[in-house]
Coordinates of C-alpha atoms in Angstrom, one line a residue:
Chain A
M65 CA 22.7 46.3 36.2
E66 CA 21.2 48.5 33.6
N67 CA 20.0 46.4 30.2
K68 CA 20.6 42.9 31.6
F69 CA 17.3 41.1 31.8
A70 CA 16.5 37.4 32.0
I71 CA 13.7 35.4 31.8
A72 CA 13.0 31.3 32.6
I73 CA 9.9 28.9 31.8
H74 CA 8.8 25.8 32.8
G75 CA 5.6 23.1 31.4
G76 CA 6.3 21.0 34.4
A77 CA 8.9 18.2 35.8
G78 CA 8.4 14.7 36.4
T79 CA 9.5 11.3 34.9
I80 CA 9.7 12.4 31.4
L81 CA 11.4 9.5 29.6
Q82 CA 12.6 9.9 26.4
S83 CA 11.8 6.4 25.3
E84 CA 8.2 7.0 25.9
M85 CA 8.2 10.4 23.5
T86 CA 8.3 10.4 19.9
P87 CA 10.6 12.6 18.0
E88 CA 6.7 14.2 16.5
K89 CA 5.5 14.8 20.4
E90 CA 8.8 16.0 21.6
E91 CA 9.1 18.7 18.6
Q92 CA 5.6 19.8 19.2
Y93 CA 6.5 20.3 23.3
K94 CA 9.9 22.0 22.0
Q95 CA 8.0 24.7 20.0
D96 CA 5.4 25.1 22.1
L97 CA 7.8 26.0 24.9
M98 CA 10.1 28.3 22.2
F99 CA 7.1 30.1 21.5
A100 CA 6.2 30.8 25.1
L101 CA 9.4 31.5 26.0
N102 CA 10.1 34.2 23.1
R103 CA 6.3 36.0 23.9
G104 CA 8.3 36.8 27.4
Y105 CA 11.5 36.9 25.9
D106 CA 10.6 39.8 23.1
I107 CA 8.8 41.8 25.6
L108 CA 11.9 41.9 27.7
K109 CA 14.1 42.6 25.0
S110 CA 12.3 45.8 24.0
G111 CA 12.4 47.1 27.7
G112 CA 9.0 45.7 28.8
D113 CA 8.7 45.0 32.3
A114 CA 8.9 41.5 34.1
V115 CA 4.9 41.0 35.0
S116 CA 4.1 41.4 31.8
A117 CA 6.4 39.2 30.5
V118 CA 5.6 36.3 32.9
E119 CA 2.5 37.2 32.4
A120 CA 2.7 36.6 28.2
A121 CA 4.7 33.4 29.2
V122 CA 2.6 31.8 31.2
S123 CA -0.4 32.7 28.9
A124 CA 0.8 31.2 26.0
L125 CA 1.5 27.7 28.2
E126 CA -1.9 28.0 28.8
D127 CA -3.4 28.6 25.6
S128 CA -1.5 25.1 24.6
A129 CA -3.1 21.5 24.8
L130 CA 0.6 20.0 25.8
F131 CA 0.7 21.4 29.4
N132 CA -1.4 20.9 32.7
A133 CA -2.9 24.8 32.9
G134 CA -5.5 26.9 31.2
K135 CA -6.6 24.8 28.0
G136 CA -4.7 21.8 28.7
A137 CA -6.0 21.6 32.4
V138 CA -7.2 17.6 33.5
F139 CA -10.0 16.5 34.9
N140 CA -11.0 16.8 38.2
A141 CA -13.4 14.0 39.9
Q142 CA -16.3 16.0 38.7
G143 CA -15.0 15.9 35.0
E144 CA -14.3 19.2 35.5
H145 CA -11.7 21.6 34.8
E146 CA -10.3 23.6 38.5
M147 CA -7.4 25.7 38.0
D148 CA -4.8 27.5 40.2
A149 CA -2.6 30.5 39.7
S150 CA -0.6 32.9 41.2
I151 CA 1.6 36.0 40.3
M152 CA 4.0 38.2 42.4
E153 CA 6.4 41.3 41.5
G154 CA 9.5 42.0 43.3
K155 CA 9.7 45.5 43.9
N156 CA 7.0 45.9 46.3
R157 CA 6.2 42.4 46.9
E158 CA 3.1 42.7 45.8
A159 CA 1.3 39.3 44.9
G160 CA -2.2 37.8 43.4
A161 CA -3.8 34.4 43.4
V162 CA -6.8 32.1 42.5
A163 CA -7.5 29.0 43.4
A164 CA -10.5 26.2 42.1
V165 CA -11.4 28.4 39.0
K166 CA -13.6 27.0 36.4
G167 CA -13.9 28.4 32.6
L168 CA -11.0 30.8 32.7
K169 CA -9.3 30.8 29.4
N170 CA -5.9 32.6 31.6
P171 CA -6.2 32.1 35.2
I172 CA -2.6 33.7 35.1
Q173 CA -4.4 36.9 34.0
L174 CA -7.1 36.7 36.7
A175 CA -4.2 36.6 39.3
R176 CA -2.9 39.5 37.8
K177 CA -6.0 41.7 38.3
V178 CA -6.1 40.4 42.1
M179 CA -2.5 41.5 42.4
E180 CA -3.8 45.1 40.9
K181 CA -7.1 45.8 41.5
S182 CA -8.3 44.0 44.3
E183 CA -7.2 44.6 48.4
H184 CA -7.1 41.0 48.4
V185 CA -3.6 38.9 47.7
F186 CA -6.0 35.4 47.6
L187 CA -9.3 34.6 45.9
V188 CA -10.8 30.8 45.5
G189 CA -14.2 29.1 44.0
D190 CA -16.9 30.8 42.6
G191 CA -15.9 34.4 44.5
A192 CA -13.2 34.4 42.4
E193 CA -15.2 34.0 39.0
I194 CA -17.4 36.8 40.1
F195 CA -14.4 39.1 40.4
A196 CA -13.3 37.9 37.2
K197 CA -16.7 39.3 35.9
Q198 CA -15.7 42.9 36.2
F199 CA -12.9 42.6 33.9
D200 CA -12.6 41.5 30.1
L201 CA -11.0 38.1 30.9
P202 CA -12.3 35.6 28.1
F203 CA -14.2 32.5 29.9
M204 CA -14.6 29.4 27.5
D205 CA -16.7 26.2 27.2
K206 CA -16.3 23.0 28.2
E207 CA -15.3 22.0 24.6
Y208 CA -12.5 24.4 24.9
F209 CA -10.6 22.2 27.5
H210 CA -11.4 19.3 26.5
D211 CA -8.6 17.0 25.4
E212 CA -9.2 13.3 24.6
F213 CA -6.3 11.9 26.0
R214 CA -6.8 13.4 29.3
Y215 CA -10.2 12.6 29.3
Q216 CA -9.5 9.0 28.5
Q217 CA -7.0 8.8 31.4
W218 CA -9.6 10.5 33.9
L219 CA -12.0 8.0 32.2
S220 CA -9.4 5.3 33.5
I221 CA -9.2 6.2 37.1
K222 CA -12.4 8.1 37.5
D223 CA -14.6 5.7 39.7
T224 CA -11.5 5.3 42.0
D225 CA -9.5 7.1 44.9
N226 CA -7.0 7.4 43.0
F227 CA -5.5 10.7 41.6
Q228 CA -2.5 11.7 39.6
L229 CA -0.3 14.4 39.0
D230 CA -0.9 15.1 35.1
H231 CA -0.7 13.0 32.2
S232 CA 1.2 10.0 30.5
V233 CA 4.0 7.6 31.7
D234 CA 5.0 6.5 35.2
K235 CA 0.9 8.0 36.9
E236 CA 2.6 8.7 40.3
K237 CA 5.6 10.4 38.9
K238 CA 4.1 13.4 36.5
F239 CA 3.7 17.2 37.7
G240 CA 1.9 19.2 35.5
T241 CA 2.4 23.0 36.2
V242 CA 3.8 25.9 33.9
G243 CA 5.5 29.1 35.2
A244 CA 7.5 32.1 34.3
V245 CA 10.5 34.1 36.2
A246 CA 11.5 37.3 34.2
L247 CA 14.4 40.1 35.4
D248 CA 13.4 43.2 33.1
M249 CA 16.1 46.0 32.1
T250 CA 15.0 48.4 35.1
G251 CA 15.4 45.9 37.8
N252 CA 12.7 44.6 38.5
L253 CA 12.3 40.6 39.1
A254 CA 8.2 38.8 38.5
A255 CA 6.8 34.9 39.0
A256 CA 4.5 33.5 37.8
T257 CA 2.6 29.8 38.2
S258 CA -0.5 28.4 36.5
T259 CA -2.0 24.3 36.8
G260 CA -4.9 22.5 36.2
G261 CA -4.0 20.4 39.7
M262 CA -4.3 16.9 39.6
T263 CA -6.0 14.5 37.4
N264 CA -9.1 13.2 39.4
K265 CA -8.7 15.4 42.2
K266 CA -11.6 15.8 44.9
Y267 CA -12.4 18.1 48.0
G268 CA -11.6 21.1 46.4
R269 CA -7.9 20.3 46.5
I270 CA -5.3 23.0 46.0
G271 CA -1.6 22.4 45.6
D272 CA 1.0 24.9 45.9
S273 CA 0.9 26.6 42.6
S274 CA -1.6 29.4 44.2
I275 CA 0.0 29.7 47.1
I276 CA 2.6 32.5 47.3
G277 CA 6.0 31.2 49.3
A278 CA 5.6 27.9 48.1
G279 CA 4.5 27.3 43.9
T280 CA 5.8 31.5 43.8
Y281 CA 7.7 34.3 45.0
A282 CA 9.2 37.2 44.2
N283 CA 11.5 39.8 45.4
N284 CA 14.1 42.5 44.2
N285 CA 16.7 42.0 47.0
T286 CA 17.1 38.1 46.3
C287 CA 15.1 36.1 43.3
A288 CA 11.9 35.2 41.1
I289 CA 10.7 31.4 41.8
S290 CA 8.2 29.4 40.3
C291 CA 7.7 25.7 41.1
T292 CA 6.3 22.6 40.0
G293 CA 6.2 19.2 41.4
S294 CA 4.2 17.2 44.2
G295 CA 2.4 20.2 45.5
E296 CA 1.5 19.1 48.9
F297 CA 5.5 18.8 49.6
F298 CA 5.8 22.2 48.1
I299 CA 3.5 23.8 50.8
R300 CA 5.1 21.8 53.5
G301 CA 8.7 23.2 52.2
V302 CA 7.4 26.5 51.8
V303 CA 10.1 26.2 48.8
A304 CA 9.7 29.1 46.5
Y305 CA 10.3 31.1 49.7
D306 CA 13.0 29.1 51.2
V307 CA 15.3 29.5 48.3
S308 CA 15.4 33.3 48.8
C309 CA 15.8 33.0 52.4
L310 CA 19.0 31.0 51.8
M311 CA 19.7 33.6 49.3
E312 CA 18.7 36.6 51.8
L313 CA 19.9 35.1 54.9
Q314 CA 22.7 32.8 54.2
G315 CA 24.4 34.7 50.9
L316 CA 24.0 31.8 48.4
S317 CA 23.8 32.4 44.9
L318 CA 20.8 31.7 42.6
H319 CA 22.3 28.5 41.6
D320 CA 23.1 27.1 45.1
A321 CA 20.2 27.9 46.6
A322 CA 17.8 26.8 44.5
E323 CA 20.2 23.4 43.9
Q324 CA 20.1 23.4 48.0
V325 CA 16.7 23.6 48.0
I326 CA 15.5 21.1 45.6
Q327 CA 18.3 18.5 45.9
K328 CA 18.5 18.7 49.8
R329 CA 15.9 20.5 51.6
L330 CA 13.0 19.3 49.3
M331 CA 14.4 15.8 49.5
E332 CA 14.3 15.8 53.8
I333 CA 10.6 15.6 53.2
N334 CA 10.2 13.6 50.5
G335 CA 9.4 15.8 47.7
D336 CA 10.4 15.9 43.9
G337 CA 9.9 18.1 41.1
G338 CA 11.6 21.4 40.5
L339 CA 11.8 25.4 40.3
I340 CA 13.0 28.1 37.9
G341 CA 14.5 31.4 39.1
V342 CA 16.2 34.5 38.3
D343 CA 17.8 36.9 40.1
Q344 CA 18.8 41.0 39.4
K345 CA 22.3 40.1 38.2
G346 CA 20.5 38.5 34.8
N347 CA 21.4 34.7 35.9
F348 CA 18.5 32.1 35.9
V349 CA 18.4 28.1 37.2
L350 CA 16.7 25.3 36.4
S351 CA 16.7 23.1 39.0
F352 CA 14.9 19.4 39.4
N353 CA 15.1 16.2 40.8
T354 CA 12.9 14.4 39.0
E355 CA 13.6 12.7 35.2
G356 CA 12.7 15.8 33.3
M357 CA 11.2 19.3 33.3
Y358 CA 10.1 20.9 30.0
R359 CA 11.7 23.9 30.4
G360 CA 13.6 27.0 28.7
A361 CA 15.5 30.2 29.4
G362 CA 17.1 32.8 27.7
S363 CA 18.7 36.3 29.2
Y364 CA 20.6 39.8 27.8
N365 CA 23.6 37.2 27.3
T366 CA 22.1 34.2 26.4
Q367 CA 20.2 32.8 23.6
P368 CA 16.6 31.6 24.1
F369 CA 16.6 28.0 24.3
V370 CA 14.4 25.1 25.4
D371 CA 15.0 21.4 26.9
I372 CA 13.1 18.7 28.4
Y373 CA 15.3 15.8 29.8
K374 CA 18.1 15.9 32.6
Chain B
M53 CA 14.8 18.8 77.2
E54 CA 12.6 16.2 79.1
N55 CA 9.7 17.4 80.4
K56 CA 9.8 20.6 79.2
F57 CA 6.6 22.4 77.6
A58 CA 5.0 25.1 76.6
I59 CA 2.1 26.6 75.1
A60 CA 0.9 30.0 74.1
I61 CA -2.5 31.0 72.2
H62 CA -3.9 34.0 70.8
G63 CA -7.9 35.5 69.7
G64 CA -6.5 38.3 67.6
A65 CA -4.6 41.6 67.5
G66 CA -5.8 45.0 66.4
T67 CA -6.4 48.5 67.9
I68 CA -7.9 47.4 71.2
L69 CA -8.4 50.1 73.1
Q70 CA -9.1 50.2 77.2
S71 CA -10.8 53.2 76.5
E72 CA -13.3 51.3 74.8
M73 CA -13.9 48.7 76.8
T74 CA -16.0 47.9 79.7
P75 CA -14.4 46.1 82.9
E76 CA -17.2 43.2 82.2
K77 CA -16.5 42.7 78.9
E78 CA -12.6 42.3 79.5
E79 CA -13.0 39.9 82.1
Q80 CA -15.4 37.8 79.8
Y81 CA -12.5 37.9 77.2
K82 CA -9.7 36.8 80.0
Q83 CA -12.2 34.3 80.9
D84 CA -12.5 32.9 77.8
L85 CA -8.9 32.9 76.6
M86 CA -8.2 31.5 80.5
F87 CA -10.3 28.6 80.0
A88 CA -8.5 28.0 76.3
L89 CA -5.4 28.0 77.4
N90 CA -6.1 25.9 80.3
R91 CA -7.3 23.3 77.9
G92 CA -4.0 22.9 75.9
Y93 CA -2.0 23.6 79.1
D94 CA -3.6 20.5 81.1
I95 CA -2.9 18.1 77.9
L96 CA 0.6 19.4 77.6
K97 CA 1.1 19.1 81.8
S98 CA -0.2 15.2 81.5
G99 CA 1.7 14.2 79.0
G100 CA -0.4 15.1 76.1
D101 CA 1.0 15.7 72.4
A102 CA 1.3 19.0 70.5
V103 CA -1.2 18.5 68.0
S104 CA -4.0 17.5 70.5
A105 CA -2.8 20.6 72.9
V106 CA -2.8 22.9 69.6
E107 CA -6.1 22.1 68.5
A108 CA -7.7 21.9 71.9
A109 CA -7.3 25.3 72.5
V110 CA -7.9 26.6 69.2
S111 CA -11.3 24.7 69.4
A112 CA -12.4 26.0 72.6
L113 CA -11.5 29.7 71.1
E114 CA -13.7 28.5 67.9
D115 CA -16.4 27.8 70.6
S116 CA -16.3 31.0 72.3
A117 CA -18.7 33.6 70.6
L118 CA -16.2 36.4 71.2
F119 CA -13.6 35.5 68.8
N120 CA -13.2 35.6 64.9
A121 CA -13.6 31.9 63.9
G122 CA -16.0 29.4 64.6
K123 CA -19.1 30.2 66.6
G124 CA -17.9 34.0 66.7
A125 CA -17.1 34.1 62.5
V126 CA -18.1 37.4 61.1
F127 CA -20.5 37.8 58.1
N128 CA -19.2 37.9 54.8
A129 CA -20.8 40.0 52.1
Q130 CA -23.6 36.8 51.5
G131 CA -24.8 37.3 55.0
E132 CA -22.9 33.9 55.6
H133 CA -20.2 32.5 57.8
E134 CA -16.9 31.0 56.0
M135 CA -13.8 30.2 57.4
D136 CA -10.2 29.2 57.2
A137 CA -8.5 27.1 59.3
S138 CA -4.4 25.0 59.3
I139 CA -2.7 23.2 61.2
M140 CA 1.0 21.9 61.5
E141 CA 3.4 19.5 63.3
G142 CA 7.1 20.1 63.8
K143 CA 8.1 16.6 64.2
N144 CA 7.7 15.5 59.9
R145 CA 6.3 18.5 59.0
E146 CA 3.0 17.5 58.2
A147 CA 0.2 19.6 57.7
G148 CA -3.6 20.4 57.2
A149 CA -5.4 23.3 56.2
V150 CA -9.2 24.3 55.0
A151 CA -10.3 27.3 53.4
A152 CA -14.1 29.0 52.8
V153 CA -15.8 25.8 54.5
K154 CA -19.0 26.5 56.0
G155 CA -21.1 24.8 58.9
L156 CA -18.2 23.4 60.6
K157 CA -18.4 23.8 64.3
N158 CA -14.8 23.6 64.6
P159 CA -12.9 24.0 61.5
I160 CA -9.6 23.4 63.1
Q161 CA -10.6 19.8 63.8
L162 CA -11.3 19.1 60.2
A163 CA -7.4 20.8 59.3
R164 CA -6.6 17.7 61.1
K165 CA -8.3 15.3 59.6
V166 CA -7.0 16.4 56.1
M167 CA -3.5 16.2 57.7
E168 CA -3.9 13.0 59.0
K169 CA -6.2 11.3 56.8
S170 CA -5.6 12.6 53.2
E171 CA -2.7 12.6 51.2
H172 CA -3.3 16.6 50.5
V173 CA -2.6 19.6 52.6
F174 CA -5.1 22.0 51.3
L175 CA -8.8 21.6 50.7
V176 CA -11.3 24.6 49.8
G177 CA -15.0 24.8 49.6
D178 CA -17.9 23.2 49.2
G179 CA -15.2 20.0 48.5
A180 CA -13.6 20.3 51.9
E181 CA -16.8 19.8 53.1
I182 CA -18.1 17.1 51.2
F183 CA -14.3 15.6 53.0
A184 CA -15.6 16.8 56.1
K185 CA -18.7 14.4 56.4
Q186 CA -16.4 11.3 56.2
F187 CA -15.9 12.0 59.5
D188 CA -17.6 12.3 63.0
L189 CA -17.4 16.5 62.9
P190 CA -20.2 18.4 64.2
F191 CA -21.9 20.9 61.6
M192 CA -24.0 23.8 62.9
D193 CA -27.1 25.9 62.1
K194 CA -27.2 29.2 60.8
E195 CA -28.6 30.0 64.5
Y196 CA -25.3 28.9 65.8
F197 CA -23.3 31.2 64.0
H198 CA -25.5 34.3 64.6
D199 CA -24.7 37.0 66.9
E200 CA -26.2 39.7 66.9
F201 CA -23.0 42.5 67.6
R202 CA -21.6 40.9 64.2
Y203 CA -24.7 41.1 62.5
Q204 CA -25.3 44.5 63.0
Q205 CA -22.0 45.4 62.0
W206 CA -22.0 43.5 59.0
L207 CA -25.7 45.6 58.4
S208 CA -23.8 48.6 58.3
I209 CA -21.7 48.2 55.7
K210 CA -23.2 45.3 53.8
D211 CA -24.1 47.2 50.6
T212 CA -20.7 49.0 50.3
D213 CA -17.7 47.8 49.2
N214 CA -16.5 47.8 52.7
F215 CA -15.0 45.2 54.4
Q216 CA -13.5 44.9 57.9
L217 CA -11.1 42.9 59.5
D218 CA -13.3 42.3 62.6
H219 CA -15.5 43.8 65.1
S220 CA -15.7 46.9 66.9
V221 CA -13.4 50.3 67.5
D222 CA -11.4 51.4 64.5
K223 CA -13.0 49.4 61.3
E224 CA -10.1 49.3 60.0
K225 CA -7.5 48.0 62.6
K226 CA -9.1 44.9 64.1
F227 CA -8.2 41.7 63.1
G228 CA -9.8 38.6 64.1
T229 CA -7.9 35.5 64.2
V230 CA -7.3 32.7 67.4
G231 CA -4.4 30.3 67.2
A232 CA -2.4 28.1 69.5
V233 CA 1.0 26.9 69.3
A234 CA 2.8 24.1 71.5
L235 CA 5.6 22.1 72.9
D236 CA 4.9 18.9 74.3
M237 CA 7.2 16.5 76.9
T238 CA 8.7 14.8 74.0
G239 CA 9.5 18.1 72.2
N240 CA 7.3 17.9 69.3
L241 CA 6.2 21.3 68.1
A242 CA 2.5 22.0 66.8
A243 CA 0.5 25.2 65.6
A244 CA -3.0 26.1 64.9
T245 CA -5.0 28.9 63.7
S246 CA -8.7 29.8 62.6
T247 CA -10.7 32.3 61.5
G248 CA -13.8 33.7 60.0
G249 CA -12.0 36.1 58.2
M250 CA -13.2 39.6 57.5
T251 CA -16.5 41.1 57.8
N252 CA -18.5 41.5 54.2
K253 CA -15.7 39.8 52.7
K254 CA -16.2 39.1 49.0
Y255 CA -15.0 37.0 46.2
G256 CA -13.9 34.2 47.9
R257 CA -11.1 35.7 49.9
I258 CA -8.8 33.9 52.1
G259 CA -6.3 35.3 54.2
D260 CA -3.0 33.9 56.0
S261 CA -5.0 31.7 58.7
S262 CA -4.8 28.4 56.2
I263 CA -1.8 29.7 54.3
I264 CA 1.5 27.2 55.7
G265 CA 4.2 29.5 55.8
A266 CA 2.2 32.4 56.2
G267 CA -0.3 32.1 59.1
T268 CA 0.9 28.7 60.4
Y269 CA 4.2 26.5 60.7
A270 CA 5.6 24.1 62.7
N271 CA 9.9 22.7 62.4
N272 CA 10.8 20.7 65.8
N273 CA 14.1 22.1 64.4
T274 CA 13.3 25.9 65.0
C275 CA 9.7 27.0 66.2
A276 CA 5.6 26.3 66.0
I277 CA 4.1 30.0 65.1
S278 CA 0.6 31.0 64.7
C279 CA -0.5 34.7 63.2
T280 CA -2.9 37.1 63.4
G281 CA -3.1 40.4 61.7
S282 CA -3.5 42.0 58.0
G283 CA -3.6 38.9 56.1
E284 CA -2.8 39.7 52.5
F285 CA 0.6 41.3 54.4
F286 CA 1.4 38.2 55.9
I287 CA 0.7 36.5 52.9
R288 CA 3.2 38.4 50.9
G289 CA 5.6 38.4 53.9
V290 CA 5.3 34.4 54.2
V291 CA 5.7 35.5 57.8
A292 CA 5.6 32.6 60.0
Y293 CA 8.0 30.6 58.3
D294 CA 10.1 33.8 57.9
V295 CA 10.5 33.2 61.9
S296 CA 11.9 30.0 61.5
C297 CA 14.2 31.2 58.6
L298 CA 15.6 33.7 60.9
M299 CA 16.0 31.1 63.9
E300 CA 17.6 28.1 61.4
L301 CA 19.8 30.5 59.5
Q302 CA 20.8 33.1 61.1
G303 CA 21.2 31.3 64.7
L304 CA 18.4 34.0 66.1
S305 CA 16.9 33.1 69.4
L306 CA 13.1 32.6 68.9
H307 CA 12.2 35.8 70.7
D308 CA 14.6 37.9 68.6
A309 CA 13.3 36.2 65.4
A310 CA 9.7 37.1 66.0
E311 CA 10.2 40.6 67.0
Q312 CA 12.4 41.4 64.0
V313 CA 9.9 39.8 61.8
I314 CA 7.3 41.6 63.6
Q315 CA 8.7 45.0 64.3
K316 CA 10.6 45.1 61.2
R317 CA 10.4 43.1 58.5
L318 CA 6.5 42.9 58.2
M319 CA 6.5 46.6 58.5
E320 CA 8.5 47.3 55.7
I321 CA 5.6 46.1 53.9
N322 CA 3.1 48.6 55.7
G323 CA 1.6 44.7 57.3
D324 CA 0.3 45.1 61.1
G325 CA -0.6 41.9 63.6
G326 CA 1.1 39.8 65.9
L327 CA 1.8 36.2 66.2
I328 CA 2.7 33.9 68.9
G329 CA 5.4 31.1 69.3
V330 CA 6.9 28.4 70.9
D331 CA 10.7 26.8 70.8
Q332 CA 11.9 23.3 71.9
K333 CA 13.7 25.3 74.5
G334 CA 10.3 25.4 76.5
N335 CA 10.5 29.5 75.4
F336 CA 7.3 31.3 74.2
V337 CA 7.1 34.7 72.4
L338 CA 3.7 36.7 72.2
S339 CA 5.1 39.7 69.5
F340 CA 2.7 42.2 68.2
N341 CA 3.3 45.5 66.4
T342 CA -0.7 46.7 67.4
E343 CA -2.2 48.2 70.3
G344 CA -3.2 45.3 71.8
M345 CA -3.2 41.4 71.2
Y346 CA -6.0 39.0 72.9
R347 CA -3.1 36.2 74.4
G348 CA -2.1 33.9 76.7
A349 CA 0.9 31.8 77.5
G350 CA 1.9 29.0 79.9
S351 CA 4.8 26.6 80.2
Y352 CA 6.8 24.0 82.7
N353 CA 8.0 27.0 84.8
T354 CA 5.5 29.9 83.8
Q355 CA 2.3 29.4 85.4
P356 CA -0.5 30.7 82.7
F357 CA -1.6 33.7 82.2
V358 CA -3.7 36.1 79.8
D359 CA -3.3 39.2 78.3
I360 CA -4.9 42.1 76.1
Y361 CA -3.4 45.6 76.1
K362 CA 0.1 46.2 74.8

């Protein structure tokens, strides 16, 4: 198993139609995906660890304005940016998660601090921000998170009871989350997920991105998984852990387990979205039941690539 | 399967030693457990639904000062009471959860409103309280939640970095949560869990009680589960859903699945605590790997009973 490594990333799934995309925009997306993928890939290729690889890849996606996480986080009902993130490593199954945090440049880095520097797994709201201030994690002002497109998108629905799962096209069918999963050369797995949630979200709503078992899961015996989609369904389906259970308890391959969860088990409760996964053999999977998923992968025997449509 | 019904409840697990308990105190615990159990049992026996039964039983436990939920919620680092709760029904696998909410008399009733009256599953903090105010849910003042024993317990550690999982005896080994699981005569399952978290908790810490899949899970095809224990480990072990997976994917009985999770799989990551479960056949299980668990159960063929020690 030595010297095998693999990484996969996603930037959200949904109704991503080529007809609605300009070649320039498509190129921007692919560029930012490839940049994030290579951040993680290079770490793994030079012998770095899986946790650092997924943290680096997700941080890069958080730093892009194109994806709904970090800098690109959507506006909530108060016109603010409330972010969720989680991370898990597969060796000891340690995990860290934060939800409803504001101002942090990279929520995934805070999730890692929760995993490594606290006795807790899950911190939310102001409390999580107070915890963050013990560390050298950058906080940014409101301007940093401002994006005119997303602001207009929010203005168009802000005085309604509507909310939406990220930007553009069919307002009901776009999910914004970013994530990464990795296997390093020592055989350790890790998974990380980050999101800005839903445009115009109210009431402190949290999706699956910060929920261990739902949006993120890692276990060296099975797989590392990061999900994106209609968060409520991913919570009810305990989707990330479901893939692990099908592998562990029924002996399914990573590919078959992921496909069964996304194309069948999640559909039974009408959930849509996708997931990325890696296993200890260096396999990766990119599964989704939507029109598209911003995604990319690379491994010890596969050159890094990115893709958008089905 | 018709006319079968079952209910089980818990009031927390941990190092509950008979040597530390007075007969009067033991009697109080048993009385409050039996009252809560009968609230649910009577609903089921007269043909009521599982969701109403678990909501009623957990509400009664929240109204007791003896258990760490609702009225009996412990003090956090700010000397406040921050509560978490979740509920799930097994027919459509709908779920509702709230975390870090203050002032609500019965957080479990808010979790049910989230399940039935919102498009979301999980609401946290102030936002969840704003959502609550649309409904006729009682909010109570600080005096209602004040308990001298818990206050002294908090004072003794409040200026330290220590936190503890509920009251008394061995400060490291007591977990405070309440929960209920039920099967109704129509064959539907439901599960509910509620907690005040850890004494002196900081940073908006959330345990497993509000996490679907970790502290609470229900699926008519398998079981309804409510957990209590060291929440961080229950999150990492995705414990409630783990029982369901062992039943669904390996054909284990409710009893064997629960025991395997609590006595083996959870112990592998050093987690301690317990869980209660029911299945569609009218079986119930009360599993724990600690010295004791406040618990009770009753069914179509078992008279209601309560118990504390191993």
